[in-house]
Every structure is written in C-alpha cells, then in structure tokens.
Coordinates of C-alpha atoms in Angstrom, one line a residue:
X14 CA 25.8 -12.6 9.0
X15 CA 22.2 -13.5 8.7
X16 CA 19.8 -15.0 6.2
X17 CA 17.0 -13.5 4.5
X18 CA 14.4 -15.2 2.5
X19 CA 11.4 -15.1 0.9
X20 CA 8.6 -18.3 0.2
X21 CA 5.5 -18.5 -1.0
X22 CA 4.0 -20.8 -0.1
X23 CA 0.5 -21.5 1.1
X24 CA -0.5 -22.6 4.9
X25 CA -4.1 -23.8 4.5
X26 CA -2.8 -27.5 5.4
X27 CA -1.0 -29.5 7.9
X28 CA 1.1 -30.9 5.5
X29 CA 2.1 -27.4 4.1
X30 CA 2.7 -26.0 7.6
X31 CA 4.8 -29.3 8.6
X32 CA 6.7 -28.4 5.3
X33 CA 7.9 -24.9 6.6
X34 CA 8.2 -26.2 10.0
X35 CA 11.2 -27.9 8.0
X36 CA 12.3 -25.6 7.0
X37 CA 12.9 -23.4 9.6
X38 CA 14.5 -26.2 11.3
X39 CA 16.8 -26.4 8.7
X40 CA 17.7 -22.5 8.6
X41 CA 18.7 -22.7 12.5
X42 CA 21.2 -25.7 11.8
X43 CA 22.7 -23.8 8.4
X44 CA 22.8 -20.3 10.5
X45 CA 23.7 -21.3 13.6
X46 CA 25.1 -24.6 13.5
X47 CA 27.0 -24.3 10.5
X48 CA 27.7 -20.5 10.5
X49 CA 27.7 -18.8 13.7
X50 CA 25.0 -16.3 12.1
X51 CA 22.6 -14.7 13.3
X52 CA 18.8 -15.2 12.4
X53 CA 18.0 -12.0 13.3
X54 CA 19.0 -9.1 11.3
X55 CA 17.0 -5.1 11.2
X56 CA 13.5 -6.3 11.7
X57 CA 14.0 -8.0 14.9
X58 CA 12.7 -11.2 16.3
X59 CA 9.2 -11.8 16.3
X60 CA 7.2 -14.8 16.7
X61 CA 8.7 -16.4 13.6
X62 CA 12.0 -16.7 15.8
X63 CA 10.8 -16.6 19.2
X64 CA 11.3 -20.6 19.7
X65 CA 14.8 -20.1 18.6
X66 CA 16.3 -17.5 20.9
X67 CA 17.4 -19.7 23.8
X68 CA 18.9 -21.7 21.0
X69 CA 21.1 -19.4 19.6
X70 CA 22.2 -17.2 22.7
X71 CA 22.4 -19.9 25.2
X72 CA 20.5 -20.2 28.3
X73 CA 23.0 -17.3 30.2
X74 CA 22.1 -14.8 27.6
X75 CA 18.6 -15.4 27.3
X76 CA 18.1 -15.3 31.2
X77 CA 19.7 -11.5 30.8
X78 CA 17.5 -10.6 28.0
X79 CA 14.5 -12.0 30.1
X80 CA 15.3 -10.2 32.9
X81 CA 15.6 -6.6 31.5
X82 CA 12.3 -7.6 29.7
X83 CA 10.9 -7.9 33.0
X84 CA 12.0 -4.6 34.6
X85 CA 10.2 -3.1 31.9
X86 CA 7.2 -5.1 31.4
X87 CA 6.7 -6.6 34.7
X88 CA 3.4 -8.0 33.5
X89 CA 3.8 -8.7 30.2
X90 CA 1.8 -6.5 28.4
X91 CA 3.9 -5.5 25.3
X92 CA 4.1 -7.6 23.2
X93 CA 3.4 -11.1 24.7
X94 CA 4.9 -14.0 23.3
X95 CA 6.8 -12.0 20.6
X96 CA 10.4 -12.6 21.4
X97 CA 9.6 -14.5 24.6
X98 CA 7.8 -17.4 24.4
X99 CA 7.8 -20.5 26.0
X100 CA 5.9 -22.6 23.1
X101 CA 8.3 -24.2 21.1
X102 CA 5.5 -24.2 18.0
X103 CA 4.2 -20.8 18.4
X104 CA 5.7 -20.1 14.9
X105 CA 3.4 -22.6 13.2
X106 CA -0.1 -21.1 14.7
X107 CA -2.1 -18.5 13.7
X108 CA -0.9 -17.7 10.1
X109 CA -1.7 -14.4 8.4
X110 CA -3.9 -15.6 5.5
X111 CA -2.0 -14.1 2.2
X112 CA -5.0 -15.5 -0.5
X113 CA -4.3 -15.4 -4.0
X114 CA -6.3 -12.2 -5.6
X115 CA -5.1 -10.9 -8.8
X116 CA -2.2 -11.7 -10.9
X117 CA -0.5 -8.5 -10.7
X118 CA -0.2 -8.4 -7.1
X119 CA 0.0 -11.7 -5.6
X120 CA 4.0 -11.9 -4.8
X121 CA 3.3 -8.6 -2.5
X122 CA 5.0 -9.6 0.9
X123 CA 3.8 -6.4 2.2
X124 CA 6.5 -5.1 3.2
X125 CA 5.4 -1.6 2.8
X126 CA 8.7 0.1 0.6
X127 CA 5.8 1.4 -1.9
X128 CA 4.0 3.2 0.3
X129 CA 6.9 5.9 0.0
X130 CA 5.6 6.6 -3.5
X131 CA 2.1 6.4 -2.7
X132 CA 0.4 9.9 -3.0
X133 CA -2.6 8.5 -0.8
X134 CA -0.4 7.1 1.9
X135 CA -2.2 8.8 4.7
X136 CA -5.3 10.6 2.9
X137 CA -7.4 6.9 1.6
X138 CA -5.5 4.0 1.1
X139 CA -2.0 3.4 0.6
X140 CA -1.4 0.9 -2.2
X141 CA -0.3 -2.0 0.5
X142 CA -3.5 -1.0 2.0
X143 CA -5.4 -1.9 -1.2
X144 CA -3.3 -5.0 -1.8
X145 CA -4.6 -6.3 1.7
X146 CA -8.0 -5.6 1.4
X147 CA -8.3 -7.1 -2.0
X148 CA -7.1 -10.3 0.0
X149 CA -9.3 -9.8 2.4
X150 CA -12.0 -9.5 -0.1
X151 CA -10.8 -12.5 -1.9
X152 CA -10.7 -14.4 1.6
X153 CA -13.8 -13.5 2.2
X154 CA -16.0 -14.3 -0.8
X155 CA -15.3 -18.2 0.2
X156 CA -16.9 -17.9 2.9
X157 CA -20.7 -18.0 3.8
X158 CA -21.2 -17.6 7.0
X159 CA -23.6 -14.5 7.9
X160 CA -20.8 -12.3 9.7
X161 CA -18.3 -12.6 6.6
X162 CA -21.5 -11.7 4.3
X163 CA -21.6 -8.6 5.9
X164 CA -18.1 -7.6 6.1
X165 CA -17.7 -8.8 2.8
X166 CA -20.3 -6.1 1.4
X167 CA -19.0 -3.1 3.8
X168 CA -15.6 -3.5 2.6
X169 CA -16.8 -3.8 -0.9
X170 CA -18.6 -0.5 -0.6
X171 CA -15.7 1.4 1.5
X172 CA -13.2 0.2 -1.0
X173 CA -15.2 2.4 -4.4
X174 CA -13.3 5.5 -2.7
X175 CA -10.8 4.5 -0.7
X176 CA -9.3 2.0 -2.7
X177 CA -10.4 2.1 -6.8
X178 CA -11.7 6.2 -7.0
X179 CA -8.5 7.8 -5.1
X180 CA -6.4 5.5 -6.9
X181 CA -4.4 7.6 -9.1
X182 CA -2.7 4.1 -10.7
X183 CA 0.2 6.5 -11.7
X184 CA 2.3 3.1 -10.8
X185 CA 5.2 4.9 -8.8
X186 CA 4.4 2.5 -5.9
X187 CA 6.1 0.1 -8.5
X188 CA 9.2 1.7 -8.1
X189 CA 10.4 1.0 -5.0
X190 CA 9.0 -2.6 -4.5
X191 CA 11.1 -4.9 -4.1
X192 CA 9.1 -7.0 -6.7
X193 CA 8.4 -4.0 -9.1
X194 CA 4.6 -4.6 -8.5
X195 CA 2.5 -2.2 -9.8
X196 CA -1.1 -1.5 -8.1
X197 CA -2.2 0.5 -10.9
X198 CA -2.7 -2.3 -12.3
X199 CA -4.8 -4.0 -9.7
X200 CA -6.8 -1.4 -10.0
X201 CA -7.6 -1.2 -13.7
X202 CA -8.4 -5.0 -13.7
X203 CA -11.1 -4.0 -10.7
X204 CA -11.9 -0.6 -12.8
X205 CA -12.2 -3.5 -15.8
X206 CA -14.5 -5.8 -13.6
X207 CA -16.4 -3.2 -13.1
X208 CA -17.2 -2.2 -16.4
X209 CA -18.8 -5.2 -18.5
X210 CA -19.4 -4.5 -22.1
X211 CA -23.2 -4.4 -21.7
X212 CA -23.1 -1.3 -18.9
X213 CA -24.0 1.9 -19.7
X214 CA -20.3 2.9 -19.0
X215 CA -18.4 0.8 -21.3
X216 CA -20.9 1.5 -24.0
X217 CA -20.1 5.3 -23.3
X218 CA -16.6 4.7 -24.1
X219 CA -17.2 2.8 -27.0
X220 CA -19.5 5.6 -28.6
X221 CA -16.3 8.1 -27.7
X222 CA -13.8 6.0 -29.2
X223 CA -15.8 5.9 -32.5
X224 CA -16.8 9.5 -32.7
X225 CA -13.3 11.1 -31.0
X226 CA -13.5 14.0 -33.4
X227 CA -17.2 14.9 -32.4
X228 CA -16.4 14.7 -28.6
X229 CA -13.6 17.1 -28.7
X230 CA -15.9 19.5 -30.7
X231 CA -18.3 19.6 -27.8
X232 CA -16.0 20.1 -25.4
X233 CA -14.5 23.0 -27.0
X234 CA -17.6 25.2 -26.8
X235 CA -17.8 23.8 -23.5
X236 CA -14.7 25.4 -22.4
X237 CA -15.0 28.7 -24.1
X238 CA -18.4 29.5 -22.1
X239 CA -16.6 28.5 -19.2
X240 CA -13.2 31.0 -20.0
X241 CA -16.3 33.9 -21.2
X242 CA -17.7 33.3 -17.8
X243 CA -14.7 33.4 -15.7
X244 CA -13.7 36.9 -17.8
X245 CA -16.7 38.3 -16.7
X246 CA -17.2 37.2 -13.0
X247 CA -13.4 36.4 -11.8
X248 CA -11.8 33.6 -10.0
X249 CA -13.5 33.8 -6.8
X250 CA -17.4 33.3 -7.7
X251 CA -16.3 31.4 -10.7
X252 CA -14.7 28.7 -8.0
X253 CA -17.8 29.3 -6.0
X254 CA -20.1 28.4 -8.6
X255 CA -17.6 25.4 -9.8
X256 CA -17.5 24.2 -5.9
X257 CA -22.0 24.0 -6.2
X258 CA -21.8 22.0 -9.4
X259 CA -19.5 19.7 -8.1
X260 CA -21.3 18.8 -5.0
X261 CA -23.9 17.7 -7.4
X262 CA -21.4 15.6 -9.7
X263 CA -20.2 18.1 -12.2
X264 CA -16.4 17.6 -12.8
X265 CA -15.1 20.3 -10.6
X266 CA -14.3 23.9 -12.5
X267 CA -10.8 25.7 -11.2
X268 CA -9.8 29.3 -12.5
X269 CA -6.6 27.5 -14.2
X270 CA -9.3 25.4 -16.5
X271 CA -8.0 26.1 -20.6
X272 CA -9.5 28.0 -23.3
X273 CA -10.2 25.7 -25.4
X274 CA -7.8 25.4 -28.6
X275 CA -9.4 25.5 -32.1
X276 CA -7.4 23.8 -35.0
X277 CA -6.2 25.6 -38.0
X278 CA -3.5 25.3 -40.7
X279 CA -0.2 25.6 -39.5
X280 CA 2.4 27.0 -42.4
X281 CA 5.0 24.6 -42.9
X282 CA 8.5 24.9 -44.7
X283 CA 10.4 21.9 -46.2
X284 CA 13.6 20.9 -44.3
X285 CA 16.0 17.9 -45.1
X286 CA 15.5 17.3 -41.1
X287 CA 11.9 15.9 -40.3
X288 CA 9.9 15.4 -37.5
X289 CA 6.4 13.8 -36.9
X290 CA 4.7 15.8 -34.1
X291 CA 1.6 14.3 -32.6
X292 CA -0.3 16.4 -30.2
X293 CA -2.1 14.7 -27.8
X294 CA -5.9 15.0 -28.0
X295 CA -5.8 16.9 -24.5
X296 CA -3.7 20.0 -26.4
X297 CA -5.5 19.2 -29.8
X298 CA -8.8 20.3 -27.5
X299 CA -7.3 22.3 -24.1
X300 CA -5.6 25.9 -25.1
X301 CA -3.5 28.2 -22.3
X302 CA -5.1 29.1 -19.2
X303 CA -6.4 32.9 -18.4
X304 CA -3.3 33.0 -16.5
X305 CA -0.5 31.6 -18.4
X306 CA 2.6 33.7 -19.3
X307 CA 2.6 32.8 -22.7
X308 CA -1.0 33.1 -24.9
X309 CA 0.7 31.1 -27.8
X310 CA -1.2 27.2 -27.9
X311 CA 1.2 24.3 -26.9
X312 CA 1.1 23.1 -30.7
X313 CA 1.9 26.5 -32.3
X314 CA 4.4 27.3 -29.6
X315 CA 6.4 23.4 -30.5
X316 CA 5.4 23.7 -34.3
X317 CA 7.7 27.3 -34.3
X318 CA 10.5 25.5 -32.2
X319 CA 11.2 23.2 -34.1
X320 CA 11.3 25.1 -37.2
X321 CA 13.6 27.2 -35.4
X322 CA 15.8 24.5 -35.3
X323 CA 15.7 23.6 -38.4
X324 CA 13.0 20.5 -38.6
X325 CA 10.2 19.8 -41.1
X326 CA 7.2 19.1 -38.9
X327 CA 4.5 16.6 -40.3
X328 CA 1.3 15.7 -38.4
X329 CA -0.3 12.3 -39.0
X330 CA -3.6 11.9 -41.4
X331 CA -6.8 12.3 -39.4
X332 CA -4.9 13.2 -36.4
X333 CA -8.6 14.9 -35.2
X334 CA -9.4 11.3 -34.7
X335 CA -6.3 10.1 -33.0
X336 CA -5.8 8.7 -29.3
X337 CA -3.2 6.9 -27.4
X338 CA -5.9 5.2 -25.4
X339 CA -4.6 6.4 -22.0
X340 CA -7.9 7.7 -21.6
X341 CA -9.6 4.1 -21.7
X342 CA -6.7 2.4 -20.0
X343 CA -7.3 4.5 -16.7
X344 CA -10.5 3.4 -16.9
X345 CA -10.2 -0.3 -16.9
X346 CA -11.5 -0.5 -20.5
X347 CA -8.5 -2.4 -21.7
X348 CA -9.6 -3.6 -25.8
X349 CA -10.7 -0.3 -26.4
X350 CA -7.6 1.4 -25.6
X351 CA -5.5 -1.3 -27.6
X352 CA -7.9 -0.5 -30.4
X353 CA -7.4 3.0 -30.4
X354 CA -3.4 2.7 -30.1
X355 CA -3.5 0.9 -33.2
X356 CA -4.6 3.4 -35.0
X357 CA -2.6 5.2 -33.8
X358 CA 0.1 3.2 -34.4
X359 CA -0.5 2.6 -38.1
X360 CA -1.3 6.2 -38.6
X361 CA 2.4 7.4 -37.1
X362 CA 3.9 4.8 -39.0
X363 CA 2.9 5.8 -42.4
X364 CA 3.4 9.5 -41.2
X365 CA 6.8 8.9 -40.4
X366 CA 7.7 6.6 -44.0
X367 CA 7.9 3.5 -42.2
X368 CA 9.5 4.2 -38.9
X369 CA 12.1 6.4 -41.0
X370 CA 11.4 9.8 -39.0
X371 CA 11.2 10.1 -35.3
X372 CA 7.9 10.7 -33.5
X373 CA 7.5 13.2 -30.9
X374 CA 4.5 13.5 -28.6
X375 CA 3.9 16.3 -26.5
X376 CA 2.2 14.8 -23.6
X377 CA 4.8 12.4 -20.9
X378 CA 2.1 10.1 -20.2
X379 CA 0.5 9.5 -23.5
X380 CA 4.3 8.9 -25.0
X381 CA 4.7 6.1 -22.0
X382 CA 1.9 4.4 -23.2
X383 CA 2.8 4.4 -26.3
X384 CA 6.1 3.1 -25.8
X385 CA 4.6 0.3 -23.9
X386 CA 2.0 -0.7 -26.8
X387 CA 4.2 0.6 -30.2
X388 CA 6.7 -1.0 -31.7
X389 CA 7.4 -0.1 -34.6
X390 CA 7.9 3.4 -34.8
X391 CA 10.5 6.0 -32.9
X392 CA 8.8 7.6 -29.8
X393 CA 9.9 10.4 -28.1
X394 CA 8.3 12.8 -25.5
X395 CA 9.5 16.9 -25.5
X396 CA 12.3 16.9 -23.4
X397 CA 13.9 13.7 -24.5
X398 CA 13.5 15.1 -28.3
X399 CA 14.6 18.4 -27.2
X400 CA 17.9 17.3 -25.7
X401 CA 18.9 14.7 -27.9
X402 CA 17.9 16.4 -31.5
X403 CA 17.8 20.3 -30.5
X404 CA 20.2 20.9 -28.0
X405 CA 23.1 21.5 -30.9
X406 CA 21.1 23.1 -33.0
X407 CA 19.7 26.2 -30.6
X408 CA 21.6 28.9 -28.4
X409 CA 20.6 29.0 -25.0
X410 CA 20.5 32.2 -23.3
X411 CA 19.8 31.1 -19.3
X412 CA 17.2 33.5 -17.5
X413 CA 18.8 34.5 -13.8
X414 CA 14.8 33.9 -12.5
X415 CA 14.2 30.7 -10.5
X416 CA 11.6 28.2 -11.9
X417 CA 10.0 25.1 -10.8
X418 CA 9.9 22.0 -12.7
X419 CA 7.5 19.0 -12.1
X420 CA 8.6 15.7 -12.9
X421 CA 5.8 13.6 -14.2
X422 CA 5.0 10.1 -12.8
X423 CA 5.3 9.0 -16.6
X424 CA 8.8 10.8 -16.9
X425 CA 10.0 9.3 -13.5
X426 CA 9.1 5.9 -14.8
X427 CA 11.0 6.5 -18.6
X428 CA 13.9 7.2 -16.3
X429 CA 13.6 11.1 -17.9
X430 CA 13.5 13.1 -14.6
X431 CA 17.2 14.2 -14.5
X432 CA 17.4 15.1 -18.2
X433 CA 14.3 17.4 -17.6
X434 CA 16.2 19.1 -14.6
X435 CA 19.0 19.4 -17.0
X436 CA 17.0 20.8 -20.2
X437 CA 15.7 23.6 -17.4
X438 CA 19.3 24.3 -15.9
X439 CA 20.3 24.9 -20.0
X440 CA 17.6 27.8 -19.7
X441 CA 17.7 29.0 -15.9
X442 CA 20.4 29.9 -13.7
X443 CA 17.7 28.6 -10.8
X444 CA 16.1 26.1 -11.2
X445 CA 13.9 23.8 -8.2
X446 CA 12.9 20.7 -7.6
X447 CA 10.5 21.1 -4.9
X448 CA 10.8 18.2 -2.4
X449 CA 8.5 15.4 -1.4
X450 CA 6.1 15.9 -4.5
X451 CA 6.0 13.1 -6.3
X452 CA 2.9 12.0 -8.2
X453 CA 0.7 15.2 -8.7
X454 CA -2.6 13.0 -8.0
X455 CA -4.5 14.7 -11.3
X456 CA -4.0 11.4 -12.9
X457 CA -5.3 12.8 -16.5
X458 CA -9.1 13.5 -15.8
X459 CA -9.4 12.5 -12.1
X460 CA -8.2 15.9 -10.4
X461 CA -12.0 17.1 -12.5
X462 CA -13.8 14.4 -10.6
X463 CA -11.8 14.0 -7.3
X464 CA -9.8 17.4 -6.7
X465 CA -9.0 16.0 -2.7
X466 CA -6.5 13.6 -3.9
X467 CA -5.1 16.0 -5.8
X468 CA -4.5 19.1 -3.7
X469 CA -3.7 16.1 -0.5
X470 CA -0.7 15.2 -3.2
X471 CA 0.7 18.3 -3.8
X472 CA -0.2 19.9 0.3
X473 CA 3.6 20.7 0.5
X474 CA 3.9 22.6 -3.2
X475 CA 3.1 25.7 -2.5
X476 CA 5.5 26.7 0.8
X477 CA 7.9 25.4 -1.5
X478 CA 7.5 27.7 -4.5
X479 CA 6.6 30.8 -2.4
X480 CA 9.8 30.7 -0.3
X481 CA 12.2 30.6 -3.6
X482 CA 10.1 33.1 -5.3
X483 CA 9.2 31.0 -8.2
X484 CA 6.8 33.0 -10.5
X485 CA 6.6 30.1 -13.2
X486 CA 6.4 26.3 -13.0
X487 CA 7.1 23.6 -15.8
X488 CA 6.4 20.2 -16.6
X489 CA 5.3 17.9 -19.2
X490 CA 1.8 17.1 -18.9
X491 CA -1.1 19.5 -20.0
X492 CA -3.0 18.0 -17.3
X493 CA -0.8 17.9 -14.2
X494 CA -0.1 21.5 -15.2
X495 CA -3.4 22.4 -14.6
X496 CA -3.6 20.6 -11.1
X497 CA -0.3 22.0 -10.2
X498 CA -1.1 25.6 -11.3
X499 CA -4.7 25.3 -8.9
X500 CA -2.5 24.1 -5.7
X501 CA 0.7 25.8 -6.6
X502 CA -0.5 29.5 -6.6
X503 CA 1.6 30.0 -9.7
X504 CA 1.0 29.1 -13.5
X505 CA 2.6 25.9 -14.7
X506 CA 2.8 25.5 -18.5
X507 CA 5.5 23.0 -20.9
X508 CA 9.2 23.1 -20.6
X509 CA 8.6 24.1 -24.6
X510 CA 7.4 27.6 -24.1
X511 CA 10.6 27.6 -21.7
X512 CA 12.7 26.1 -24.0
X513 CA 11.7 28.5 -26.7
X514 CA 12.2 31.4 -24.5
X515 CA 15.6 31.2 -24.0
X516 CA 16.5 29.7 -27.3
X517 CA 17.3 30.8 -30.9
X518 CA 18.4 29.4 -33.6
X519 CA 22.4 29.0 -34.7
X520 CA 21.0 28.7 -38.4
X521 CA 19.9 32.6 -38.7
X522 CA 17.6 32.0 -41.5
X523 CA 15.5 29.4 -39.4
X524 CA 14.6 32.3 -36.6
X525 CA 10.8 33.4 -36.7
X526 CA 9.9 37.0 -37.3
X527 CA 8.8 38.0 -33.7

C-alpha cells in the first residue's frame, strides 16, 4: 500500500524545513522499511520523492527506469530533475509559497477536485485559480520592492473580472473539495472589503434595505415599459436596443425579462391544515414572461395549489417589506443581510404561531439562506413542501411530453436534486436532466450585469433540449428561470405551474372552478 498525507505547515524557515525534512525521513523508514509500501501511489513521483527512488527500488531497478528515461529523453528536456535526480535535498528547495489569505480558504491544497463544479472553469477563473491569486496577492503585499509593486497592482486590477465580477459564489466548488471549502465565500469577504460603510455603494444598500417596499414599486413600472415596448417592437430590436444600453452599463434587457407582478388580495378559505407562504421579493415584484405557457403569477398559481389540496395559506404582516437578505449577502454586505433576515425571521415566526405551522418559500435560494440564518421556524422550499405535505393529498395525471428540469445550485446543496427529478417523474412520463449543466451562472442579479458567465454556463443547454424535443423547462428559481429560458430557446417557469397541471385534488370540494 502507500501513504497519503496532508501537513500544513509553513516553510519560511530553516528550522521548519529541517522539521519536514524529518519527516519525510521518517515516512521512507515506516513505508518502506517497515511495510514494503510504496510511496508512490496515482500522482506519481515528483520532486517530493525523487531522492527516494533508488531507495525503494534498488540500484538494478532504478538503472532500468533510467535507461528507458533516456531512450526517450536523450537530453533531458522533460521534466528535469522530477523523478530523476541526483540531489539527495532537492525536495527541501524551492518551496511553493502557500501564504495565509483568508479564513475560508486557507486549508486549500489545490488539488483542483472543485474546479469540476466551477461554471467559470475555462471562461475567467476557476475557483482554485482565485484561491491562488488571492495568495499571490497576499504574498505580495509584503513585499516592497518595485517589481512586486507593479505585479501587485496588475493582478489587483485583472482579478475585479476575472476573479470577484464572474464569480457566481453559488458555492458548488464546495462540494467536491476534499475540505468542503467554499470560495463563495472568499469572495463575499473581498466583495465585503470592498464595500466600507462610508462608500457610495454600501450606503445604496442601506437606503434599499430601509425603503424595500418603495424600490420594488419602481421597479415595477420599470418592467411594464419594458414588456409595452417589447409588445410593440418584438424580440429582435428589443435585444438590439438592450445589447446598446448594456455596452453603456445598463443591466442587460433579454426578451424572457417579466411583466412585472402587481399585488392584490388573494381570497382565502379557512382549513384545519395551514401553511405560511412567503413569496420571495423577486415573484412579489417579477410576473410571467411574454412567453411563458402559463399567464397565471407564481403566487396565484401556489396560492390555488395549495388550496387544492386542502391548506389554509397565510402570508406574513408587511410581507411588502420582507427580504431574506440574499440580495446583500452576494454582495458582500454581510450586517445588512443579517438585519434583514431577522425581520424576516420574527415576522414568519409570529405568522406561523410560534413555529407551529410550516413555512414555505418559493424561491430555492432564498429558502437556503434562510435555513442557514433561521432557527426557529419550519422552512421549506416548493418541491420539498410539495412532496412531503401534497403528494397524498393530489392525483397525479403524468403528461406523455418530455420536460426539462434545472436543478438549482441551492437545491443541489439542500441535497433536494433527486426529489425534484422525482416530483417531475410524478407529472411526466419524460422527464431530462440535461447533462454537464450545473450552476446556471445567473447567480440572482448577475446574469443582468454579466450575461457571458451566464450563457458560457449553460453553452451545452440548448443541443440538449432541442434533440429531446423539450418544449418546457422547470426549476425552482425565478431568476435562473429567466437565464435559462434566454440560453435554452425554450421557456422555463416553476415546477408549481407543472405540478398543478397534472394535479387535482382527492378532496372534490377543494378543486378550483377552472
């Protein structure tokens, strides 16, 4: 067998490196001495165990590996000093430096296993990437020499884009770390550092958080100009004109961009079985696209199914007010988006008599939040709720059409993505998974400001979706939705209007006149 390990350590003295030189010493005596291992396992020699290869195989075998080395490298150009090497302390020179340079990521080995969940991998930065140039940075910043001035300040400016903008700190990169390290949060701490409470854009989100009723007002005319407009001069010179304003920092305009969605009472009945539905402030402000299948708003459309199955819906007091804070969180403004998930918080709680009734959101990534910050409530997001509290309660009648499902970063990381496959196989007889789409790189309202990332993420939807013939996507995340639907060539809306589609109730007097 072999040995793996990993130290962290630092090698910025002798008496550090003269530490590690013990220990290796020690390894070879345990593996080979002791053992008859091997100290070479998947990843090969290297320099780290070049002085030890005549040690373990013996002079014989080492002259035969040598030798074939040599018919095929006559000169020595590949690799030099790698696996052969004649310095019996080349493993103590010339140390990577690994500084320290934030919390969250400074057990990274970078290895590289979370560049597999990286959207960026290949179009910016991959989140390794970012990790090593935030060392580099911090490496660099104790130094003052001239030369490390300047590359100090041009990887300072390179990194705005290719490390913090395109950065959709969806957090899958967490997922298959060895370490579970998370550079999303890397980047909200820089997002954070960049934002002091004094500058004009941390004051900005202040003034929002305090007036959150008034901003989604504005928006809302905002967006109904925008749908008049596209009505009257269609997709293409709509995206033409959307394309201009963006090149001059307008977010960018896409024909799947929302009416906008205007609140109004919502008749109630009163069930023994009740629910407290808060809509997120994306579907309290964002209506259906132009395009969608289904004209009905997201709230009406989960308000009548779960009446149809038989629940008593109540919305928290001065919902209009209301926020998760994921909104701030992405944007590094940290106290602010705790302050605004107490409210919310305190405002669920007293909805739902003390943590009594459960909570549903209708929004994956505003329900993970929550779950991180909340305690003291029941939180659930629509297809969790749906499966678990509806399922016995409906019939499903399965459509023989395929659909499309997305599975939201937020899901994936709630461990939700299968039961969302299932909830769709309940309603269709076809249902895909497209593959090698993870994160959907619209990262709530970045696909606006940055659309690249965003259509580079999902570059292998569409093929997907046109060979199965999909006509209608589904997910769980007003937002993502309206990235997927501009790269996917198809509409995308909730697994609710999917859910109610195929649905009705076993209780015949709960069924909505049509």
């Amino acid at each position: 067998g072999n040995f793996h390990f990993i130290i962290s350590q630092s090698f910025d003295s002798p008496e550090q490196v003269a530490r590690y030189e013990k220990l290796m010493d020690e390894v070879k005596t345990l593996v080979v001495d002791k053992y008859d291992g091997s100290l070479k396992a998947e990843h090969g020699t290297g320099r780290n165990m070049a002085p030890f290869v005549k040690y373990e195989w013996g002079e014989r075998a080492y002259g035969f590996m040598k030798a074939v080395k040599e018919l095929f490298d006559p000169k020595g150009l590949l690799n030099p000093g790698v696996i052969f090497n004649e310095d019996p302390h080349c493993h103590l020179k010339h140390f990577k430096p690994m500084p320290l340079t934030n919390a969250h990521v400074d057990k990274c080995i970078e290895c590289g296993f979370c560049e597999v969940n990286c959207l960026t991998c290949g179009f910016s930065l991959s989140s390794r990437q970012r990790i090593v140039i935030q060392r580099e940075i911090s490496r660099l910043k104790k130094l003052s020499d001239t030369e490390s001035s300047e590359r100090l300040k041009t990887l300072q400016k390179q990194y705005k884009y290719l490390g913090n903008a395109t950065c959709a700190g969806d957090g899958l990169c967490s997922m298959s770390c060895p370490m579970g390290i998370n550079v999303g949060d890397l980047t909200h701490d820089i997002r954070q550092a960049n934002l002091p409470e004094k500058s004009i854009g941390y004051k900005t989100g202040d003034f929002v958080a305090n007036h959150f009723a008034e901003t989604k007002s504005a928006l809302r005319p905002v967006l109904y100009l925008a749908n008049m407009a596209h009505n009257m001069l269609g997709d293409k010179v709509m995206s033409s004109i959307g394309q201009g304003l963006h090149q001059i920092g307008v977010p960018l305009w896409t024909p799947s961009m929302p009416k906008p969605y205007y609140p109004h009472r919502i008749q109630q009945h009163e069930e023994s079985l009740k629910v407290v539905y808060f809509p997120s402030c994306i579907n309290q402000t964002m209506g259906t696209a132009k395009d969608s299948p289904d004209q009905t708003p997201l709230i009406d459309k989960t308000v009548a199914l779960l009446q149809k199955a038989g629940y008593e819906v109540i919305f928290p007091e001065n919902m209009k007010n209301l926020c998760c804070g994921t909104i701030w969180e992405s944007k590094g403004m940290m106290d602010i988006a705790d302050q605004k998930s107490a409210e919310l918080e305190a405002a669920l709680y007293k909805a739902s008599n003390g943590g009594k009734y459960p909570v549903l959101c209708d929004q994956s990534p505003c329900l993970h939040r929550m779950r991180e910050v909340m305690t003291q409530v029941k939180l659930y997001e629509p297809v969790e709720f749906i499966y678990t509290f509806l399922k016995d309660k409906l019939v499903f009648s399965p459509i023989d059409e395929p659909i499309a499902v997305h599975i939201t970063c937020s899901m994936r990381k709630m461990n939700l993505g299968n039961m969302l496959v299932d909830l769709a196989r309940l309603c269709s007889t076809k249902v895909i998974v497209p593959e090698e789409v993870g994160c959907c790189g619209f990262a709530g309202d970045r696909g606006f400001t940055y659309p690249e990332v965003n259509a580079y993420a999902l570059r292998k939807l569409k093929p997907q979706i046109e060979k199965a013939g999909v006509k209608t996507g589904y997910s769980n995340s007003r937002t993502c939705e309206i990235g997927l639907t501009t790269n996917a060539g198809i509409p995308y809306i909730s697994i609710v209007y999917l859910v109610d589609k195929c649905t009705t109730s076993k209780n015949k007097c709960h069924e909505q006149p049509a």
